[in-house]
Tab-separated table of C-alpha atoms and ligand atoms in Angstrom:
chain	number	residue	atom	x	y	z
A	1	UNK	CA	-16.275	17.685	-19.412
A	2	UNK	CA	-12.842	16.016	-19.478
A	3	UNK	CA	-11.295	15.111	-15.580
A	4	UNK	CA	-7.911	16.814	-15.917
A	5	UNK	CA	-5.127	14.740	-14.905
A	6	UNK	CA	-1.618	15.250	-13.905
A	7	UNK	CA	0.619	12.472	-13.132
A	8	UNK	CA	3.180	12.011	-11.189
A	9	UNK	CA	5.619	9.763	-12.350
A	10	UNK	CA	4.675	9.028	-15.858
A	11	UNK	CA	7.875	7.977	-17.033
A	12	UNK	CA	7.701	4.606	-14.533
A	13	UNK	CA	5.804	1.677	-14.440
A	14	UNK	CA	2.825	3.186	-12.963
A	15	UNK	CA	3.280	6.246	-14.650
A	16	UNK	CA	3.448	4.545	-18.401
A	17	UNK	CA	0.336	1.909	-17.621
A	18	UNK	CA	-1.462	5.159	-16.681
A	19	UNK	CA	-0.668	6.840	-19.942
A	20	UNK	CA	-2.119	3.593	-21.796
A	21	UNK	CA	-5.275	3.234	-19.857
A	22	UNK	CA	-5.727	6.795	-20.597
A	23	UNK	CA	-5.139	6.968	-23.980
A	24	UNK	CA	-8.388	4.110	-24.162
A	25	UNK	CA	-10.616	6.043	-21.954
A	26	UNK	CA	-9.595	9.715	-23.961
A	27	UNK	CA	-13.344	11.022	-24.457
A	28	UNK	CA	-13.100	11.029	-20.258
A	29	UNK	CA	-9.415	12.071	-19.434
A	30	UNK	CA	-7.017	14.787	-20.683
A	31	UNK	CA	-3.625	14.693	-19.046
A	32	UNK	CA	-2.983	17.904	-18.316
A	33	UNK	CA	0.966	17.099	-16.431
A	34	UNK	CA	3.569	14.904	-16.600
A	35	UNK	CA	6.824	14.136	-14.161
A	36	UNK	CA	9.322	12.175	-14.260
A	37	UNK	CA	12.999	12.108	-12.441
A	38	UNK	CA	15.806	11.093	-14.665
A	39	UNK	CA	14.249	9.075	-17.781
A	40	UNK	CA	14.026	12.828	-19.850
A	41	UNK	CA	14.259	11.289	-22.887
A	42	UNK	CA	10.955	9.084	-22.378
A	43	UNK	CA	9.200	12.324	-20.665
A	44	UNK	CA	9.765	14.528	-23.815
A	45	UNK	CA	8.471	11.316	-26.162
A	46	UNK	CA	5.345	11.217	-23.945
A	47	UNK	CA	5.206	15.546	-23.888
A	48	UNK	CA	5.218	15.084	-27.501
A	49	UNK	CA	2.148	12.933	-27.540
A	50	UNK	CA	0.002	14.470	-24.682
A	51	UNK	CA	1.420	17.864	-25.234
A	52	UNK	CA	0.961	18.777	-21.365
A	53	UNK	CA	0.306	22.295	-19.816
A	54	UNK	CA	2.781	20.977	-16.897
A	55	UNK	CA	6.129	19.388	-17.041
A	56	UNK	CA	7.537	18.185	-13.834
A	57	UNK	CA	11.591	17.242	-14.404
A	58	UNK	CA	13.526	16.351	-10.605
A	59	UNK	CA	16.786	16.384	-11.479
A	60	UNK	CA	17.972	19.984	-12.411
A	61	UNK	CA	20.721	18.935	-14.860
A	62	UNK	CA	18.090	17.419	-17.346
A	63	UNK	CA	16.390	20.474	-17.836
A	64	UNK	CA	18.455	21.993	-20.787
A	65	UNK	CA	18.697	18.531	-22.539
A	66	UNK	CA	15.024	18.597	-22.371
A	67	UNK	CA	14.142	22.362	-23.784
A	68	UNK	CA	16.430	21.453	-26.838
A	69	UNK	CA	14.870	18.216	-27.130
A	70	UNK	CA	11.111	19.972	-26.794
A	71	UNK	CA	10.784	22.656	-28.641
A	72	UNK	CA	7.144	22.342	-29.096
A	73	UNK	CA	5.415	25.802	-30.288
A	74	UNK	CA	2.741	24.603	-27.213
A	75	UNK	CA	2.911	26.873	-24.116
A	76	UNK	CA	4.232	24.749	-21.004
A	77	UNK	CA	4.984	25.415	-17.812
A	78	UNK	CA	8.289	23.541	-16.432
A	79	UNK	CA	8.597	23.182	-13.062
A	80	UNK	CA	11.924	21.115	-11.784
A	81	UNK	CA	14.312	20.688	-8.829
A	82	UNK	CA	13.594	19.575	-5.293
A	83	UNK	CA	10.481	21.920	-4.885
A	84	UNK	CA	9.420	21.279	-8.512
A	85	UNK	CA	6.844	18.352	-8.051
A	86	UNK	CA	5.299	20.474	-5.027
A	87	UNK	CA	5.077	23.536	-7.334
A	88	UNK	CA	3.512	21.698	-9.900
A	89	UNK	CA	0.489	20.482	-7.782
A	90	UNK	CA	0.058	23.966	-5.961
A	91	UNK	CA	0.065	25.438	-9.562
A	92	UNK	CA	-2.030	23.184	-11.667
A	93	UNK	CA	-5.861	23.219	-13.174
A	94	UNK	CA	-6.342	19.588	-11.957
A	95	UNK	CA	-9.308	16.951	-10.933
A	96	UNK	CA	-6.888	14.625	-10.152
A	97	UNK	CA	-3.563	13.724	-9.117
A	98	UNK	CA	-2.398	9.729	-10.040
A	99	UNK	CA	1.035	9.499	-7.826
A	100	UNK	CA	3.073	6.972	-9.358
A	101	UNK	CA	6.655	8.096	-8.018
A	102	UNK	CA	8.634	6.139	-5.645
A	103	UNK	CA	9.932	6.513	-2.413
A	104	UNK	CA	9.308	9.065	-0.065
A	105	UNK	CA	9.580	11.699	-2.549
A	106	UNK	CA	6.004	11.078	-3.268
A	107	UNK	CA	4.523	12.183	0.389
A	108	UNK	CA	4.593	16.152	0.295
A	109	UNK	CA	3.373	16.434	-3.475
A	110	UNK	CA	0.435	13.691	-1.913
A	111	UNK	CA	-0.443	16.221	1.091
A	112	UNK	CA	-0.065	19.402	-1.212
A	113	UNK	CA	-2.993	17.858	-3.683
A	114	UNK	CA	-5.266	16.846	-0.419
A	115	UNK	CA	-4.715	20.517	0.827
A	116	UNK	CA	-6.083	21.929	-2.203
A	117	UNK	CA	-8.931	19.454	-2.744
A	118	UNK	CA	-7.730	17.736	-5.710
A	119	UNK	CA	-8.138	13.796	-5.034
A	120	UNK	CA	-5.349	11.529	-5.374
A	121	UNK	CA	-4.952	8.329	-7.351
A	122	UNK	CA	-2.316	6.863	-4.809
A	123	UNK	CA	0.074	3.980	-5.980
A	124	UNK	CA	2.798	5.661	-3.579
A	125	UNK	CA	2.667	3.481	-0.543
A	126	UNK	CA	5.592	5.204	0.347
A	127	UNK	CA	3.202	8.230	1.313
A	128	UNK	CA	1.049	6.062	3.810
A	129	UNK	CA	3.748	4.240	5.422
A	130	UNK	CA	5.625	8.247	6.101
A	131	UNK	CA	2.477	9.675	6.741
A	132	UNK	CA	-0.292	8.056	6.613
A	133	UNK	CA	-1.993	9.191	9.654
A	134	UNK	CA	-1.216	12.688	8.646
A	135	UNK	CA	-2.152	12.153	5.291
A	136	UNK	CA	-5.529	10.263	6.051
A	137	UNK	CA	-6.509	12.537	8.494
A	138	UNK	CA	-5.934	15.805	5.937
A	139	UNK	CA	-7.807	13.715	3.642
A	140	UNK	CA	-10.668	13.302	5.754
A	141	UNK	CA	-10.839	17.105	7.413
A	142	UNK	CA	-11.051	18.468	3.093
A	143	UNK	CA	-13.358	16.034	2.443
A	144	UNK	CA	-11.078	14.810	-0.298
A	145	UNK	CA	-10.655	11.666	-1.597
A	146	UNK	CA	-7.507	8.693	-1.780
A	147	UNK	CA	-8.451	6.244	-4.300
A	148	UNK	CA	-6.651	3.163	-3.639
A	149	UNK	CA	-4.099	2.006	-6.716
A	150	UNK	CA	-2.062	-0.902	-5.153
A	151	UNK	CA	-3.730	-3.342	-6.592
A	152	UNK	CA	-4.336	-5.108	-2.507
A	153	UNK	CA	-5.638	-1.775	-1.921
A	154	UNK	CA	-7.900	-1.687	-5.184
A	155	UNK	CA	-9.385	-4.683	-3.808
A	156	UNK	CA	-10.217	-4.205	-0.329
A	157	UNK	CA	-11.469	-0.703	-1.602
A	158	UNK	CA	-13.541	-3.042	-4.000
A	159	UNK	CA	-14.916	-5.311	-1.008
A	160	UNK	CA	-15.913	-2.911	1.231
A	161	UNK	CA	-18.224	-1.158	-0.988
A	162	UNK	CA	-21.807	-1.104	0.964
A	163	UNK	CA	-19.841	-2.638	3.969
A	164	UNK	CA	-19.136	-1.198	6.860
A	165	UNK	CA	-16.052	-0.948	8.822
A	166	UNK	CA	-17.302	-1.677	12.294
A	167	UNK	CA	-18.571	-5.449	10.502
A	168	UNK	CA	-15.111	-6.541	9.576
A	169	UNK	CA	-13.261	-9.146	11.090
A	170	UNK	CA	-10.172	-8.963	8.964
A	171	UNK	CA	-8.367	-7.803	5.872
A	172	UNK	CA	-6.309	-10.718	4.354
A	173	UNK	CA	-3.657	-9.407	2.198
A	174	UNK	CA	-2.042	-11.575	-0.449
A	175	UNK	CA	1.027	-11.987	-1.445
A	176	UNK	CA	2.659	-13.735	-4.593
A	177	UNK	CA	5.625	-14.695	-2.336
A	178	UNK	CA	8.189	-13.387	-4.822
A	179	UNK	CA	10.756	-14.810	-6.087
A	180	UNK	CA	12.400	-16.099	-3.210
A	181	UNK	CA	9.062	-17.964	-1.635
A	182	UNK	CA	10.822	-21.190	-2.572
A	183	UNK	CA	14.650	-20.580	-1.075
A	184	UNK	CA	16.072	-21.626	1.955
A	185	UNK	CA	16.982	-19.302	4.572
A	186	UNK	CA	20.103	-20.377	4.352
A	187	UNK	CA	20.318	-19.569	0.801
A	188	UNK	CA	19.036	-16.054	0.748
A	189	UNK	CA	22.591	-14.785	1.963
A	190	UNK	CA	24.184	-14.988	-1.708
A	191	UNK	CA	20.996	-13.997	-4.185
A	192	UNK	CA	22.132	-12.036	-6.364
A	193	UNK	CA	20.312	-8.333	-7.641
A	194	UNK	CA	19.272	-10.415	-10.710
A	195	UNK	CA	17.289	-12.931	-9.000
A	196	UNK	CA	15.671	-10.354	-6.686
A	197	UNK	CA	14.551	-8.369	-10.147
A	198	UNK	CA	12.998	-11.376	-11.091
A	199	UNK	CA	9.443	-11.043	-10.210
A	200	UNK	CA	6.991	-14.051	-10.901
A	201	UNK	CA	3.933	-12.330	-11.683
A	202	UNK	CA	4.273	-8.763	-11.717
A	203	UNK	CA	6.653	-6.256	-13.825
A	204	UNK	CA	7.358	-3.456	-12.082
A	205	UNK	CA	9.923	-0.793	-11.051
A	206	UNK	CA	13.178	-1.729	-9.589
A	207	UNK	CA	12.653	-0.656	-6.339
A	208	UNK	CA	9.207	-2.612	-5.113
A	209	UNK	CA	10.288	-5.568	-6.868
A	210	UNK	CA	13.062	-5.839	-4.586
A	211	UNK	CA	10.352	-4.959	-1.924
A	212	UNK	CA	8.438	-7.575	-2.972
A	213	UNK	CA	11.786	-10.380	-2.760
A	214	UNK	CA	11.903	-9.037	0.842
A	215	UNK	CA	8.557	-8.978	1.530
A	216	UNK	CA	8.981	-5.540	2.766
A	217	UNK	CA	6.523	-4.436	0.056
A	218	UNK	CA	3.933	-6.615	2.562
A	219	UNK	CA	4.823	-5.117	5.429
A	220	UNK	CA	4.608	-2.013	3.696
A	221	UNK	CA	1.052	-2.931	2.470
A	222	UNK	CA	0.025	-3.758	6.207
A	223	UNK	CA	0.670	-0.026	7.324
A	224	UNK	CA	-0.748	1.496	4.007
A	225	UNK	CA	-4.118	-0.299	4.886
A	226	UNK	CA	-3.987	0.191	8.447
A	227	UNK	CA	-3.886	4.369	7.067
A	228	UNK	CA	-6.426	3.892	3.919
A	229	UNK	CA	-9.448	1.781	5.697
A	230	UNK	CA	-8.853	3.004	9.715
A	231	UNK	CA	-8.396	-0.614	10.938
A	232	UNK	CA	-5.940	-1.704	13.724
A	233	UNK	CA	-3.095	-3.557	12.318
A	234	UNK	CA	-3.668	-7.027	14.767
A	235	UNK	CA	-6.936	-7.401	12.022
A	236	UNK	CA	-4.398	-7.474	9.138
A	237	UNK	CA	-2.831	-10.695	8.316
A	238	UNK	CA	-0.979	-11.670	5.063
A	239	UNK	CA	-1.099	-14.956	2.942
A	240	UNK	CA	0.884	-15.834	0.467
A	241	UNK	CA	-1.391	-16.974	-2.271
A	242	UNK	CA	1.228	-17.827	-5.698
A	243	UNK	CA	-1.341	-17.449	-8.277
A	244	UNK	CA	-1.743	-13.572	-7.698
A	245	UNK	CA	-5.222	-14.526	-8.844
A	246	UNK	CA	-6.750	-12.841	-5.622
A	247	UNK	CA	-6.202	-9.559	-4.650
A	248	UNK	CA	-6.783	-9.291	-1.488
A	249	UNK	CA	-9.689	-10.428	1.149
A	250	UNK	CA	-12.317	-9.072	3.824
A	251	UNK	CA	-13.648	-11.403	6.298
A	252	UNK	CA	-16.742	-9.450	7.948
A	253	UNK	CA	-18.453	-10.664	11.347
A	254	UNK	CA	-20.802	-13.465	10.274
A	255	UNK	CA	-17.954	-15.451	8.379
A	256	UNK	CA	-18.666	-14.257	4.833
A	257	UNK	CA	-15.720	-13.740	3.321
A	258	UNK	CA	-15.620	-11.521	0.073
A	259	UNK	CA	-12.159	-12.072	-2.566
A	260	UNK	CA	-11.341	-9.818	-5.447
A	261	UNK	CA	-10.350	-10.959	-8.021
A	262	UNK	CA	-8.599	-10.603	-12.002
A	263	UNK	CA	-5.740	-11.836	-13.731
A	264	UNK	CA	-2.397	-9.868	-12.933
A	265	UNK	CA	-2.508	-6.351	-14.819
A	266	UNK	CA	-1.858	-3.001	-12.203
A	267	UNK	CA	-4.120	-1.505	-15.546
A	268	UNK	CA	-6.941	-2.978	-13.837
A	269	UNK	CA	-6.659	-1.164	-10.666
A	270	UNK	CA	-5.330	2.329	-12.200
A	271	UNK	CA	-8.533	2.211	-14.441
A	272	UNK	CA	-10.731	1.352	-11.746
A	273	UNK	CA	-9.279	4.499	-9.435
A	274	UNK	CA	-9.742	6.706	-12.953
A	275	UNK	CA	-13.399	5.443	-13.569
A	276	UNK	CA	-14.911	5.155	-9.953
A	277	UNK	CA	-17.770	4.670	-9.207
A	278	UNK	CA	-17.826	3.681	-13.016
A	279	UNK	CA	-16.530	0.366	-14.444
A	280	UNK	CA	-15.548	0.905	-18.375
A	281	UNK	CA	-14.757	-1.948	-20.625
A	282	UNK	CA	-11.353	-2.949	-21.097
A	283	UNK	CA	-9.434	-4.991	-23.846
A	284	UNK	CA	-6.973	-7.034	-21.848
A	285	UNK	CA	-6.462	-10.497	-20.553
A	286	UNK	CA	-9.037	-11.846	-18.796
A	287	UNK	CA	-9.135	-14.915	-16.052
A	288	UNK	CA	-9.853	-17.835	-17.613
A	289	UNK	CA	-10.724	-20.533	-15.140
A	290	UNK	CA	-10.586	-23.491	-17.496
A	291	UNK	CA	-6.825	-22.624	-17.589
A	292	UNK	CA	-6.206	-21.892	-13.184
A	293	UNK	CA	-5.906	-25.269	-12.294
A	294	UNK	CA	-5.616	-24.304	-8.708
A	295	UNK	CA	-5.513	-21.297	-6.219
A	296	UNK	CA	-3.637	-22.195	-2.887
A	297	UNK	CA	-2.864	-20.708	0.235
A	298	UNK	CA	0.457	-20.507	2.816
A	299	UNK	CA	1.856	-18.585	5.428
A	300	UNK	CA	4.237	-15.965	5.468
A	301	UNK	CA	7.619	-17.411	7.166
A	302	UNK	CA	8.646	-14.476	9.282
A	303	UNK	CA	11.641	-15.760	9.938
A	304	UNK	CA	12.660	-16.186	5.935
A	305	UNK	CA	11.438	-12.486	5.530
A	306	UNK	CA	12.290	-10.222	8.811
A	307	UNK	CA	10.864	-7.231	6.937
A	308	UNK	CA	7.430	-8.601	7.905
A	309	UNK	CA	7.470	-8.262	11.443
A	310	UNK	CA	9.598	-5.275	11.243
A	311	UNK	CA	6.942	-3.295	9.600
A	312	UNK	CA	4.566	-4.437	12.227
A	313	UNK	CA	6.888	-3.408	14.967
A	314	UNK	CA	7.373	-0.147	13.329
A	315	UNK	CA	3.459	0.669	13.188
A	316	UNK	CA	2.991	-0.421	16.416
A	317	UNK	CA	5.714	1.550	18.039
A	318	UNK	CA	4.263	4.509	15.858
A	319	UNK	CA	5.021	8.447	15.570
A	320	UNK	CA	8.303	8.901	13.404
A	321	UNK	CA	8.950	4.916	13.484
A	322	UNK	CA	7.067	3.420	10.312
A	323	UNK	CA	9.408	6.932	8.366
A	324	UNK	CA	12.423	5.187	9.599
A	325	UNK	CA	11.179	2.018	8.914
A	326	UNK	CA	10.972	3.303	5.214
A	327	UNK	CA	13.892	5.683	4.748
A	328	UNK	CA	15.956	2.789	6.579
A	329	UNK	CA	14.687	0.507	3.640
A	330	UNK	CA	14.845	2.613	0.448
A	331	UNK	CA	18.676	3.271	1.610
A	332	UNK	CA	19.415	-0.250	1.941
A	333	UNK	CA	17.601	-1.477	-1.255
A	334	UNK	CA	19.736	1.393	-3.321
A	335	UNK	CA	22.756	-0.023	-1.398
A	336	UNK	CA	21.938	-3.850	-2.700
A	337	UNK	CA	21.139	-2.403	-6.309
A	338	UNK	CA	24.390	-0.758	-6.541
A	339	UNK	CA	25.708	-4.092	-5.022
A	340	UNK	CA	27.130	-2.660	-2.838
A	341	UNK	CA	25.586	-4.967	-0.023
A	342	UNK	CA	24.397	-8.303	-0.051
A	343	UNK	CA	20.407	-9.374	0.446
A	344	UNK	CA	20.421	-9.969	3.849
A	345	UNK	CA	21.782	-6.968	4.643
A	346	UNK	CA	18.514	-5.374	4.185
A	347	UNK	CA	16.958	-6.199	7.180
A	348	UNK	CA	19.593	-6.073	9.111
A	349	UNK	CA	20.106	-2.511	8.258
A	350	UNK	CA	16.296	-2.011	8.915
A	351	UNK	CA	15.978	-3.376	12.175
A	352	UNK	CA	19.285	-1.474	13.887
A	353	UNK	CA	17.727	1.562	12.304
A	354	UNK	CA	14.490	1.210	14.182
A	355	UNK	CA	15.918	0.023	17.776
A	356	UNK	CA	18.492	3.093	17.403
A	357	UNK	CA	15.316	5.695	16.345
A	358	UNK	CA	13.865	7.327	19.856
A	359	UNK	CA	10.170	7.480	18.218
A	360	UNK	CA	8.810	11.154	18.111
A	361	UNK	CA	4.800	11.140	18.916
A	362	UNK	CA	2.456	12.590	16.938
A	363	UNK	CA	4.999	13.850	14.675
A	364	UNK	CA	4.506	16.908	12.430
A	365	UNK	CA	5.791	16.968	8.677
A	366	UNK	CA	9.095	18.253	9.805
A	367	UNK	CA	9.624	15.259	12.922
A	368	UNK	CA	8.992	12.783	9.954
A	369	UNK	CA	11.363	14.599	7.353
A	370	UNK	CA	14.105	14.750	10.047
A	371	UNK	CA	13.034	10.755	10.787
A	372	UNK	CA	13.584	9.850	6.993
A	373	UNK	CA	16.821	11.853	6.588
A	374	UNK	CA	18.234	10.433	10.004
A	375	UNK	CA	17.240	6.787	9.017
A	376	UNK	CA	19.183	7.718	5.598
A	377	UNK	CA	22.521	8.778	6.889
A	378	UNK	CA	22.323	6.309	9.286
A	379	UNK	CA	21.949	3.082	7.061
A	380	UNK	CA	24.788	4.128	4.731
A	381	UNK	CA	27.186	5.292	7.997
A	382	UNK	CA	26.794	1.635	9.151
A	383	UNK	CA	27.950	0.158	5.845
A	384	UNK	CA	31.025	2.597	5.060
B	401	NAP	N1	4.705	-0.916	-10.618
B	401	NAP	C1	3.668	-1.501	-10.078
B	401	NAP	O1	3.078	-2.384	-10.671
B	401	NAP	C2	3.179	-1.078	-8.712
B	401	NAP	C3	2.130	-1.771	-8.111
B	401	NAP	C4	1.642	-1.336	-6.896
B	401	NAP	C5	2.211	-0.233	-6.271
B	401	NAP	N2	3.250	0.405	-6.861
B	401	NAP	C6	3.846	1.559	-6.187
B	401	NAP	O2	3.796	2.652	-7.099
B	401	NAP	C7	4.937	3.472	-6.938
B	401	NAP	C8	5.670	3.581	-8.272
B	401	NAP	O3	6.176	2.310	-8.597
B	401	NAP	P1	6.782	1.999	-10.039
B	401	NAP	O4	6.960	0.539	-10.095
B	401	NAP	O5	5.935	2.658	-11.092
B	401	NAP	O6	8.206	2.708	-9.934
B	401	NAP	P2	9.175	3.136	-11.123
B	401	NAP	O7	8.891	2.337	-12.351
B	401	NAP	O8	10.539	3.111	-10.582
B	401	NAP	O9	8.733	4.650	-11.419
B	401	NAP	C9	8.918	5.659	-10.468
B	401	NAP	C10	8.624	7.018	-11.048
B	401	NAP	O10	9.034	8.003	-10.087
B	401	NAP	C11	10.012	8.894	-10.695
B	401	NAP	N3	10.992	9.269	-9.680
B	401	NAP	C12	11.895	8.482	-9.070
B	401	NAP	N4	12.616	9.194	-8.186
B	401	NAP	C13	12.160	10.474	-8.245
B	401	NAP	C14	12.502	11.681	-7.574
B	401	NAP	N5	13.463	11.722	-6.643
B	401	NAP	N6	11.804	12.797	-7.896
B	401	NAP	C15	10.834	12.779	-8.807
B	401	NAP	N7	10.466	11.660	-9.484
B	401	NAP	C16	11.122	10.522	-9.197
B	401	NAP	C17	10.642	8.057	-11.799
B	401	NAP	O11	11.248	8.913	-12.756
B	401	NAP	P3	12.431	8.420	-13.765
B	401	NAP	O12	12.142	7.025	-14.131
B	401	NAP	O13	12.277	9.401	-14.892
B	401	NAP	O14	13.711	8.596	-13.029
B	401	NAP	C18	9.413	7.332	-12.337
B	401	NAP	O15	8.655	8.176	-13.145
B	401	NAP	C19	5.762	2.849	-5.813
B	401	NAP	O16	5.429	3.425	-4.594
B	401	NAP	C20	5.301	1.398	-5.817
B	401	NAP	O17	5.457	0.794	-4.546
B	401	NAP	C21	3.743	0.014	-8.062
């Protein structure tokens, strides 16, 4: 029998390497959904292909371009507006939900899929930095399963299997260092949206590649793993390791240390959250070691990149804090996109978000929402 598959977000980055890895391993997986949020035209190229039971569209005022533009004789269901992705999970035939949308948008459709048992493929880090001990914790009481997609995620997932948790030391979580690794403090102030787009390793949406020039896609990592594996955040570091060769580290109590590794390609991880436990052969690029001439190691600077030690602050002060800590940042990352604001702006906006933000406790879905849509207004009130 086929796994079923809906996914979230097929028209990104995640979404569209998910589609491909798919379409290799199609005697195993039938895609049974597809979302996206704006990009209709792409969606109804991909509905032609997959012909999907379930059509997820966000934005409303796409819908009619997309019926004309679909008029396949195929039954589908269409599901669209701001409930539409949380209708489409409580309404599907699935085994299994990949969520490759971005932003907080992906945390309710997340919880919706763990409430009915269907296991998530989770790229949405945006989801365990909200929620994540909500989420974890759902996950746990249903018995139901988050398969790590990140691909830091992918790899501590990777050496932990036959570990246990109470044996680690630490999780060492790499970083490329992105694009700005190499600047000055001092010249961070005037990058322009261009440079920050400019990955070195890693193509990927708009909005964690700017996480990633911040570093906030780090800090964001730290909380997401702090949620996924149940281990206090003081035995999480980060190292910025260029190469992206390794994925990420464990260090367990006798002072074995095990690395994942593979050469830069998020198909690697999405296939391995498909396939596991299996491992399937794969075409692409391969690590050749006659050609990595070296694999080196560095501290963050925390004072370059303030989003570090904000996300830090933000778990540790906990409850509604790490939602504000996010909402704050997707606001002020859509600000410097539009250019509207310059780089350094970012963390600025962050940080007065989260020393204004009274911290609810063991917040409920609705503390968090209100958290994220406070942070929101708040971060664009300060730039008017
Ligand atoms: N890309 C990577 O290599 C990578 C690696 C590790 C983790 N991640 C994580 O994976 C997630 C996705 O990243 P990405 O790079 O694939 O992002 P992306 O390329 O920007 O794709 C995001 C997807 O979400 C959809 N979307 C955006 N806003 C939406 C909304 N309000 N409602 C419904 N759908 C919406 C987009 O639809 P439209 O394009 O149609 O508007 C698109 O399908 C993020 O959390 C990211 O941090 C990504």
């Amino acid at each position: 029998m086929k796994k079923k598959i809906i996914i979230l977000g097929s028209t990104g980055s995640i979404g569209t390497n998910t589609i491909e890895v798919i379409e290799k391993n199609k005697r195993d997986f039938q895609i049974v959904g597809i979302t996206a949020g704006k990009n209709v035209k792409l969606l109804a190229e991909q509905a032609k292909k997959i012909k999907p039971k379930y059509i997820g569209i966000a934005d409303k005022r796409n819908v009619e371009w997309f019926t004309k533009n679909y008029d396949e004789k195929e039954n589908y269901l269409l599901f669209s507006g701001e409930n539409g992705l949380k209708e489409i999970i409580e309404e599907c035939e699935a085994d299994l939900v990949i969520n490759g949308l971005v932003g907080a948008v992906g945390l309710i459709p997340t919880l919706k899929a763990l409430e009915r048992r269907i296991p998530v493929a989770l790229a949405n880090k945006e989801t365990m930095v909200i929620g994540g001990e909500m989420v974890s914790e759902l996950a746990k009481k249903n018995k139901t399963e988050i398969f790590p997609v990140d691909s830091e995620h992918s790899a501590i997932w990777q050496c932990l299997i036959g570990e246990s948790i109470e044996d680690i030391k630490r999780i060492i979580l790499t970083a490329s260092g992105g694009p700005f690794f190499e600047k000055d403090f001092e010249e961070l102030d005037c990058v322009t949206v261009e440079e920050a787009l400019n990955h070195p390793n890693w193509k990927m949406g708009k909005k964690i590649t700017v996480d990633s020039s911040t570093m906030m896609n780090k800090g964001f990592e730290v909380i997401e793993a702090r949620w996924l594996f149940g281990i206090p955040a003081e035995k999480i570091e980060i190292i910025i390791h260029p190469q992206s060769i390794i994925h990420s580290m464990v260090e367990f109590m006798d002072g074995s240390v095990k690395a994942q590794m593979g050469f830069p390609d998020m198909r690697i991880p999405i296939q391995y959250a498909l396939t596991f436990p299996k491992r399937e052969n794969a075409q692409w690029n391969r690590l050749d070691f006659d050609k990595i001439n070296e694999l080196t190691f560095l501290s963050p600077d925390l004072k370059k990149f303030p989003c570090i030690s904000l996300a830090y602050k933000s778990l540790e002060m906990g409850g509604t804090m790490p939602a504000v800590l996010n909402a704050a940042n997707e606001t002020a990352v859509s600000l410097f996109l539009e250019k509207k604001i310059r780089f350094t702006h970012i963390p600025i906006a962050i940080e007065k978000a989260i020393n204004e933000h009274k911290a609810v406790k063991n917040p409920n879905l609705k503390d968090l929402l209100e958290s994220d849509q406070w942070a929101r207004n708040y971060v664009k009130e300060i730039f008017v």
